[in-house]
Amino acid sequence: MSKDIDIVSRWVDRSRRVVALTGAGISTDSGIPDFRGPQGVWTRDPKAERLSNIHEYMSNAEVRKLAWRSRVDHPAWHARPNAGHRALVELERRGKLHALVTQNIDGLHQQAGNSPERVIEVHGTLHQAVCMHCEWRGEMLAILDRVRAGEDDPPCERCGGILKSATISFGQALVPEVIDRAMRAAEHADMLLTVGTSLQVYPVAGAVSVAKEAGARVVIVNAEPTPFDNVADAVVRLPIGEVLPRLCGGGSFSSTSNS
Ligand SMILES: [Zn+2]
């Protein structure tokens, strides 16, 4: 296995346009559980899933109150980037990261130091709030301050409409422009590096086929098998925080990977 890692690491060394596709698995070391994957907290608990269902959210004030409580208590507010996130920052520092497509809403890639303009958040971000009625969009922390101060379902201050995190809920359409950006990035990749995603959520999982057909190498780093393992050039099942620094860091990263 060690030899395989060295081979993949040399592929990365020779790549110029790596597109990383990350899922919940890269953030679990930062204390953020997998909420919506096939083994996710919500997937296994339909009651919890209701909290993230857009139709329930829009029609039921009690659901919104519970959702605001869960936003206040979300582990993302105290989470810190881990070695896996830092490895992708190193990849960008080396000039090899074309784009970073993520299914995560936690903002940890940007917090770790990846350029916000390279991060494509296909499921949106917890760090912003949006009004479901007007165009208002703003900082989530300011809205959470209102919740802590006693507003259990804070309305939009511009129009009085329902506010929500700028994330894609169940039953809510993805943003076509964002998905297009992710697919165009995959088309231009010379390597697609998937990290901590089971690749079972479409359309994002389709980026693997897009990249493969465009001639990119496909490397899958995930603890569990994925439906794309058979088309991948390499499948790595080792812990992300251990293996990603070795794949992304070139020769120089080992001295900083323990920090
Ligand atoms: Zn509004």
Coordinates of N, CA and C in Angstrom, one line a residue, residues 76-203:
A76 N -19.9 23.1 13.6 CA -19.0 23.9 12.7 C -18.4 25.2 13.3
W77 N -19.2 25.7 14.3 CA -18.8 27.0 14.9 C -17.5 26.8 15.7
H78 N -17.3 25.6 16.2 CA -16.1 25.4 17.1 C -15.0 24.6 16.4
A79 N -15.3 24.1 15.1 CA -14.5 23.2 14.5 C -13.2 23.9 13.9
R80 N -12.1 23.2 13.8 CA -10.9 23.7 13.3 C -10.5 22.8 12.1
P81 N -9.9 23.3 11.1 CA -9.4 22.5 10.0 C -8.4 21.4 10.5
N82 N -8.4 20.3 9.8 CA -7.5 19.2 10.2 C -6.4 19.0 9.1
A83 N -5.6 18.0 9.3 CA -4.5 17.7 8.4 C -5.0 17.5 6.9
G84 N -6.2 16.9 6.8 CA -6.7 16.7 5.4 C -7.0 18.1 4.7
H85 N -7.6 19.0 5.4 CA -7.8 20.3 4.9 C -6.5 21.0 4.6
R86 N -5.6 20.9 5.5 CA -4.3 21.6 5.3 C -3.5 21.0 4.1
A87 N -3.7 19.7 3.8 CA -3.0 19.2 2.7 C -3.5 19.8 1.4
L88 N -4.8 20.1 1.3 CA -5.4 20.7 0.1 C -4.9 22.2 0.0
V89 N -4.7 22.8 1.1 CA -4.1 24.2 1.1 C -2.7 24.1 0.5
E90 N -1.9 23.1 0.9 CA -0.6 22.9 0.4 C -0.6 22.6 -1.1
L91 N -1.6 21.9 -1.6 CA -1.7 21.6 -3.0 C -1.9 22.9 -3.8
E92 N -2.8 23.8 -3.2 CA -3.0 25.1 -3.9 C -1.7 25.9 -3.8
R93 N -1.0 25.9 -2.7 CA 0.3 26.7 -2.6 C 1.3 26.2 -3.6
R94 N 1.2 24.9 -3.9 CA 2.1 24.4 -5.0 C 1.7 24.7 -6.4
G95 N 0.5 25.4 -6.5 CA 0.0 25.8 -7.8 C -0.7 24.7 -8.6
K96 N -1.1 23.7 -7.9 CA -1.7 22.5 -8.6 C -3.2 22.4 -8.5
L97 N -3.8 23.2 -7.6 CA -5.2 23.0 -7.4 C -6.0 23.9 -8.3
H98 N -6.7 23.3 -9.2 CA -7.5 24.1 -10.2 C -8.8 24.5 -9.5
A99 N -9.5 23.6 -8.8 CA -10.7 23.9 -8.1 C -10.9 22.9 -7.0
L100 N -11.7 23.4 -6.0 CA -12.0 22.5 -4.9 C -13.5 22.5 -4.7
V101 N -14.1 21.4 -5.2 CA -15.6 21.2 -5.2 C -15.9 20.5 -3.9
T102 N -16.8 21.1 -3.1 CA -17.1 20.4 -1.8 C -18.6 20.3 -1.6
Q103 N -18.9 19.1 -1.0 CA -20.3 18.9 -0.6 C -20.5 19.4 0.9
N104 N -19.5 19.9 1.5 CA -19.6 20.3 2.9 C -20.0 21.8 3.0
I105 N -20.7 22.1 4.1 CA -21.2 23.4 4.3 C -20.5 24.1 5.4
D106 N -19.4 23.5 5.9 CA -18.8 24.0 7.1 C -17.8 25.1 6.9
G107 N -17.4 25.4 5.7 CA -16.4 26.5 5.5 C -15.0 26.2 5.9
L108 N -14.7 24.9 6.2 CA -13.4 24.6 6.8 C -12.2 24.7 5.7
H109 N -12.6 24.5 4.4 CA -11.5 24.7 3.4 C -11.0 26.1 3.4
Q110 N -12.0 27.1 3.4 CA -11.6 28.5 3.4 C -10.9 28.8 4.7
Q111 N -11.4 28.3 5.8 CA -10.7 28.6 7.1 C -9.3 28.0 7.1
A112 N -9.1 26.9 6.5 CA -7.7 26.3 6.4 C -6.8 27.2 5.6
G113 N -7.4 27.9 4.6 CA -6.5 28.8 3.8 C -6.6 28.6 2.3
N114 N -7.6 27.8 1.8 CA -7.8 27.7 0.4 C -8.5 29.0 -0.1
S115 N -8.2 29.5 -1.3 CA -8.8 30.7 -1.8 C -10.3 30.5 -2.0
P116 N -11.1 31.4 -1.4 CA -12.5 31.3 -1.5 C -13.0 31.1 -3.0
E117 N -12.3 31.8 -3.9 CA -12.7 31.7 -5.3 C -12.4 30.4 -6.0
R118 N -11.6 29.6 -5.3 CA -11.4 28.2 -5.9 C -12.4 27.2 -5.2
V119 N -13.0 27.6 -4.2 CA -13.9 26.6 -3.5 C -15.3 26.7 -4.0
I120 N -15.8 25.6 -4.5 CA -17.2 25.5 -5.1 C -18.0 24.7 -4.2
E121 N -19.0 25.4 -3.5 CA -19.8 24.7 -2.4 C -21.1 24.3 -3.0
V122 N -21.2 23.0 -3.4 CA -22.4 22.6 -4.2 C -23.6 22.5 -3.3
H123 N -23.4 22.3 -2.0 CA -24.5 22.3 -1.1 C -24.7 23.6 -0.3
G124 N -24.0 24.6 -0.7 CA -24.1 25.9 -0.1 C -23.2 26.0 1.2
T125 N -23.5 27.1 2.0 CA -22.7 27.3 3.2 C -23.5 27.6 4.4
L126 N -23.1 27.1 5.5 CA -23.8 27.5 6.8 C -23.4 28.9 7.2
H127 N -22.4 29.4 6.6 CA -21.9 30.7 7.1 C -22.7 31.9 6.6
Q128 N -23.6 31.7 5.8 CA -24.5 32.8 5.3 C -25.9 32.4 5.5
A129 N -26.7 33.4 5.7 CA -28.2 33.2 5.7 C -28.8 33.9 4.5
V130 N -29.9 33.3 4.1 CA -30.7 33.9 2.9 C -32.1 34.1 3.3
C131 N -32.7 35.1 2.7 CA -34.2 35.3 2.8 C -34.8 34.5 1.7
M132 N -35.9 33.7 2.1 CA -36.5 32.9 1.1 C -37.5 33.7 0.2
H133 N -37.7 35.0 0.5 CA -38.7 35.8 -0.2 C -38.1 36.9 -1.0
C134 N -37.1 37.6 -0.4 CA -36.4 38.7 -1.2 C -35.0 38.2 -1.5
E135 N -34.1 39.1 -2.0 CA -32.8 38.7 -2.4 C -31.8 38.8 -1.3
W136 N -32.2 39.2 -0.1 CA -31.2 39.4 1.0 C -30.4 38.2 1.3
R137 N -29.1 38.5 1.5 CA -28.2 37.4 1.9 C -27.2 38.1 2.8
G138 N -26.8 37.4 3.9 CA -25.9 38.1 4.9 C -25.2 37.1 5.8
E139 N -24.5 37.6 6.7 CA -23.7 36.7 7.7 C -24.6 36.0 8.6
M140 N -24.4 34.6 8.7 CA -25.1 33.8 9.6 C -24.9 34.2 11.1
L141 N -23.7 34.5 11.4 CA -23.4 34.8 12.8 C -24.3 35.9 13.4
A142 N -24.5 36.9 12.6 CA -25.4 38.0 13.0 C -26.8 37.5 13.3
I143 N -27.3 36.6 12.5 CA -28.6 36.1 12.7 C -28.7 35.2 13.9
L144 N -27.6 34.4 14.1 CA -27.5 33.5 15.3 C -27.5 34.4 16.6
D145 N -26.9 35.6 16.5 CA -26.9 36.5 17.7 C -28.4 36.8 18.0
R146 N -29.2 37.0 17.0 CA -30.6 37.4 17.2 C -31.3 36.2 17.9
V147 N -31.0 34.9 17.4 CA -31.6 33.7 18.0 C -31.2 33.6 19.5
R148 N -29.9 33.9 19.8 CA -29.5 33.8 21.2 C -30.1 34.9 22.0
A149 N -30.5 36.0 21.4 CA -31.1 37.1 22.1 C -32.6 36.9 22.3
G150 N -33.1 35.8 21.8 CA -34.5 35.4 22.1 C -35.5 35.3 20.9
E151 N -35.0 35.7 19.7 CA -35.9 35.5 18.5 C -35.7 34.1 18.0
D152 N -36.8 33.3 18.3 CA -36.6 31.9 18.0 C -36.8 31.5 16.5
D153 N -37.4 32.5 15.7 CA -37.6 32.3 14.3 C -37.4 33.7 13.6
P154 N -36.1 34.2 13.6 CA -35.9 35.6 13.2 C -36.3 35.8 11.7
P155 N -37.1 36.8 11.5 CA -37.5 37.1 10.1 C -36.5 38.0 9.4
C156 N -36.6 38.1 8.1 CA -35.7 39.0 7.3 C -36.0 40.4 7.8
E157 N -35.0 41.2 8.0 CA -35.2 42.6 8.5 C -35.5 43.5 7.3
R158 N -35.4 43.0 6.1 CA -35.7 43.9 5.0 C -37.2 43.7 4.6
C159 N -37.7 42.4 4.6 CA -39.0 42.2 4.0 C -39.9 41.4 5.0
G160 N -39.3 40.9 6.1 CA -40.2 40.1 7.0 C -40.3 38.6 6.6
G161 N -39.6 38.2 5.6 CA -39.7 36.9 5.1 C -39.0 35.9 5.9
I162 N -39.1 34.6 5.6 CA -38.5 33.5 6.3 C -37.0 33.4 6.0
L163 N -36.2 33.4 7.0 CA -34.7 33.2 6.8 C -34.3 31.8 6.9
K164 N -33.2 31.4 6.2 CA -32.7 30.1 6.3 C -31.2 30.1 6.1
S165 N -30.5 29.1 6.5 CA -29.1 29.0 6.1 C -29.0 28.9 4.6
A166 N -27.8 29.4 4.1 CA -27.6 29.3 2.6 C -27.1 28.0 2.2
T167 N -27.8 26.9 2.7 CA -27.5 25.6 2.4 C -28.6 25.0 1.6
I168 N -28.3 23.9 0.9 CA -29.3 23.2 0.1 C -30.0 22.2 1.0
S169 N -31.3 22.4 1.3 CA -32.1 21.5 2.1 C -32.6 20.3 1.2
F170 N -33.0 19.3 1.9 CA -33.7 18.2 1.1 C -35.0 18.8 0.5
G171 N -35.2 18.4 -0.8 CA -36.4 18.9 -1.5 C -36.1 20.2 -2.1
Q172 N -34.9 20.8 -2.0 CA -34.6 22.1 -2.6 C -33.7 21.9 -3.7
A173 N -33.9 22.6 -4.8 CA -33.1 22.5 -6.0 C -31.6 23.0 -5.8
L174 N -30.7 22.3 -6.3 CA -29.3 22.8 -6.3 C -29.3 24.0 -7.2
V175 N -28.2 24.8 -7.0 CA -28.0 26.0 -7.8 C -27.4 25.7 -9.1
P176 N -28.1 25.8 -10.3 CA -27.5 25.3 -11.5 C -26.1 25.9 -11.9
E177 N -26.0 27.2 -11.6 CA -24.7 27.9 -11.9 C -23.5 27.2 -11.2
V178 N -23.8 26.8 -9.9 CA -22.8 26.2 -9.1 C -22.4 24.9 -9.6
I179 N -23.4 24.1 -9.9 CA -23.2 22.7 -10.5 C -22.4 22.8 -11.8
D180 N -22.8 23.8 -12.6 CA -22.1 24.0 -13.9 C -20.7 24.3 -13.7
R181 N -20.4 25.1 -12.7 CA -19.0 25.5 -12.4 C -18.2 24.2 -12.0
A182 N -18.8 23.4 -11.2 CA -18.2 22.2 -10.7 C -17.9 21.2 -11.9
M183 N -18.9 21.1 -12.8 CA -18.7 20.2 -13.9 C -17.7 20.7 -14.9
R184 N -17.7 22.1 -15.1 CA -16.6 22.6 -16.0 C -15.2 22.4 -15.4
A185 N -15.1 22.6 -14.1 CA -13.8 22.3 -13.5 C -13.4 20.9 -13.7
A186 N -14.3 20.0 -13.5 CA -14.0 18.5 -13.7 C -13.5 18.3 -15.2
E187 N -14.2 19.0 -16.1 CA -13.8 18.8 -17.5 C -12.4 19.3 -17.8
H188 N -11.9 20.2 -17.0 CA -10.6 20.8 -17.3 C -9.5 20.2 -16.4
A189 N -9.9 19.2 -15.6 CA -8.9 18.6 -14.6 C -8.0 17.7 -15.4
D190 N -6.7 17.6 -14.9 CA -5.9 16.5 -15.3 C -5.9 15.4 -14.2
M191 N -6.3 15.8 -13.0 CA -6.6 14.7 -12.0 C -7.8 15.1 -11.2
L192 N -8.7 14.2 -11.0 CA -9.8 14.4 -10.0 C -9.5 13.6 -8.8
L193 N -9.4 14.3 -7.7 CA -9.0 13.7 -6.4 C -10.2 13.8 -5.5
T194 N -10.9 12.6 -5.3 CA -12.1 12.7 -4.4 C -11.7 12.2 -3.0
V195 N -12.2 13.0 -2.0 CA -11.8 12.8 -0.6 C -13.0 12.7 0.3
G196 N -13.2 11.6 0.9 CA -14.2 11.5 2.0 C -15.6 11.7 1.5
T197 N -15.8 11.2 0.3 CA -17.2 11.3 -0.3 C -17.6 9.9 -0.8
S198 N -18.8 9.4 -0.5 CA -19.2 8.1 -1.0 C -19.6 8.1 -2.5
L199 N -19.6 9.3 -3.1 CA -19.9 9.5 -4.5 C -21.3 8.9 -4.8
Q200 N -22.2 9.0 -3.9 CA -23.6 8.5 -4.2 C -24.6 9.6 -4.4
V201 N -24.2 10.9 -4.3 CA -25.1 12.0 -4.4 C -24.9 12.6 -5.7
Y202 N -26.0 12.6 -6.6 CA -25.9 13.2 -7.9 C -26.5 14.6 -7.8
P203 N -26.2 15.6 -8.7 CA -25.3 15.3 -9.9 C -23.8 15.4 -9.6

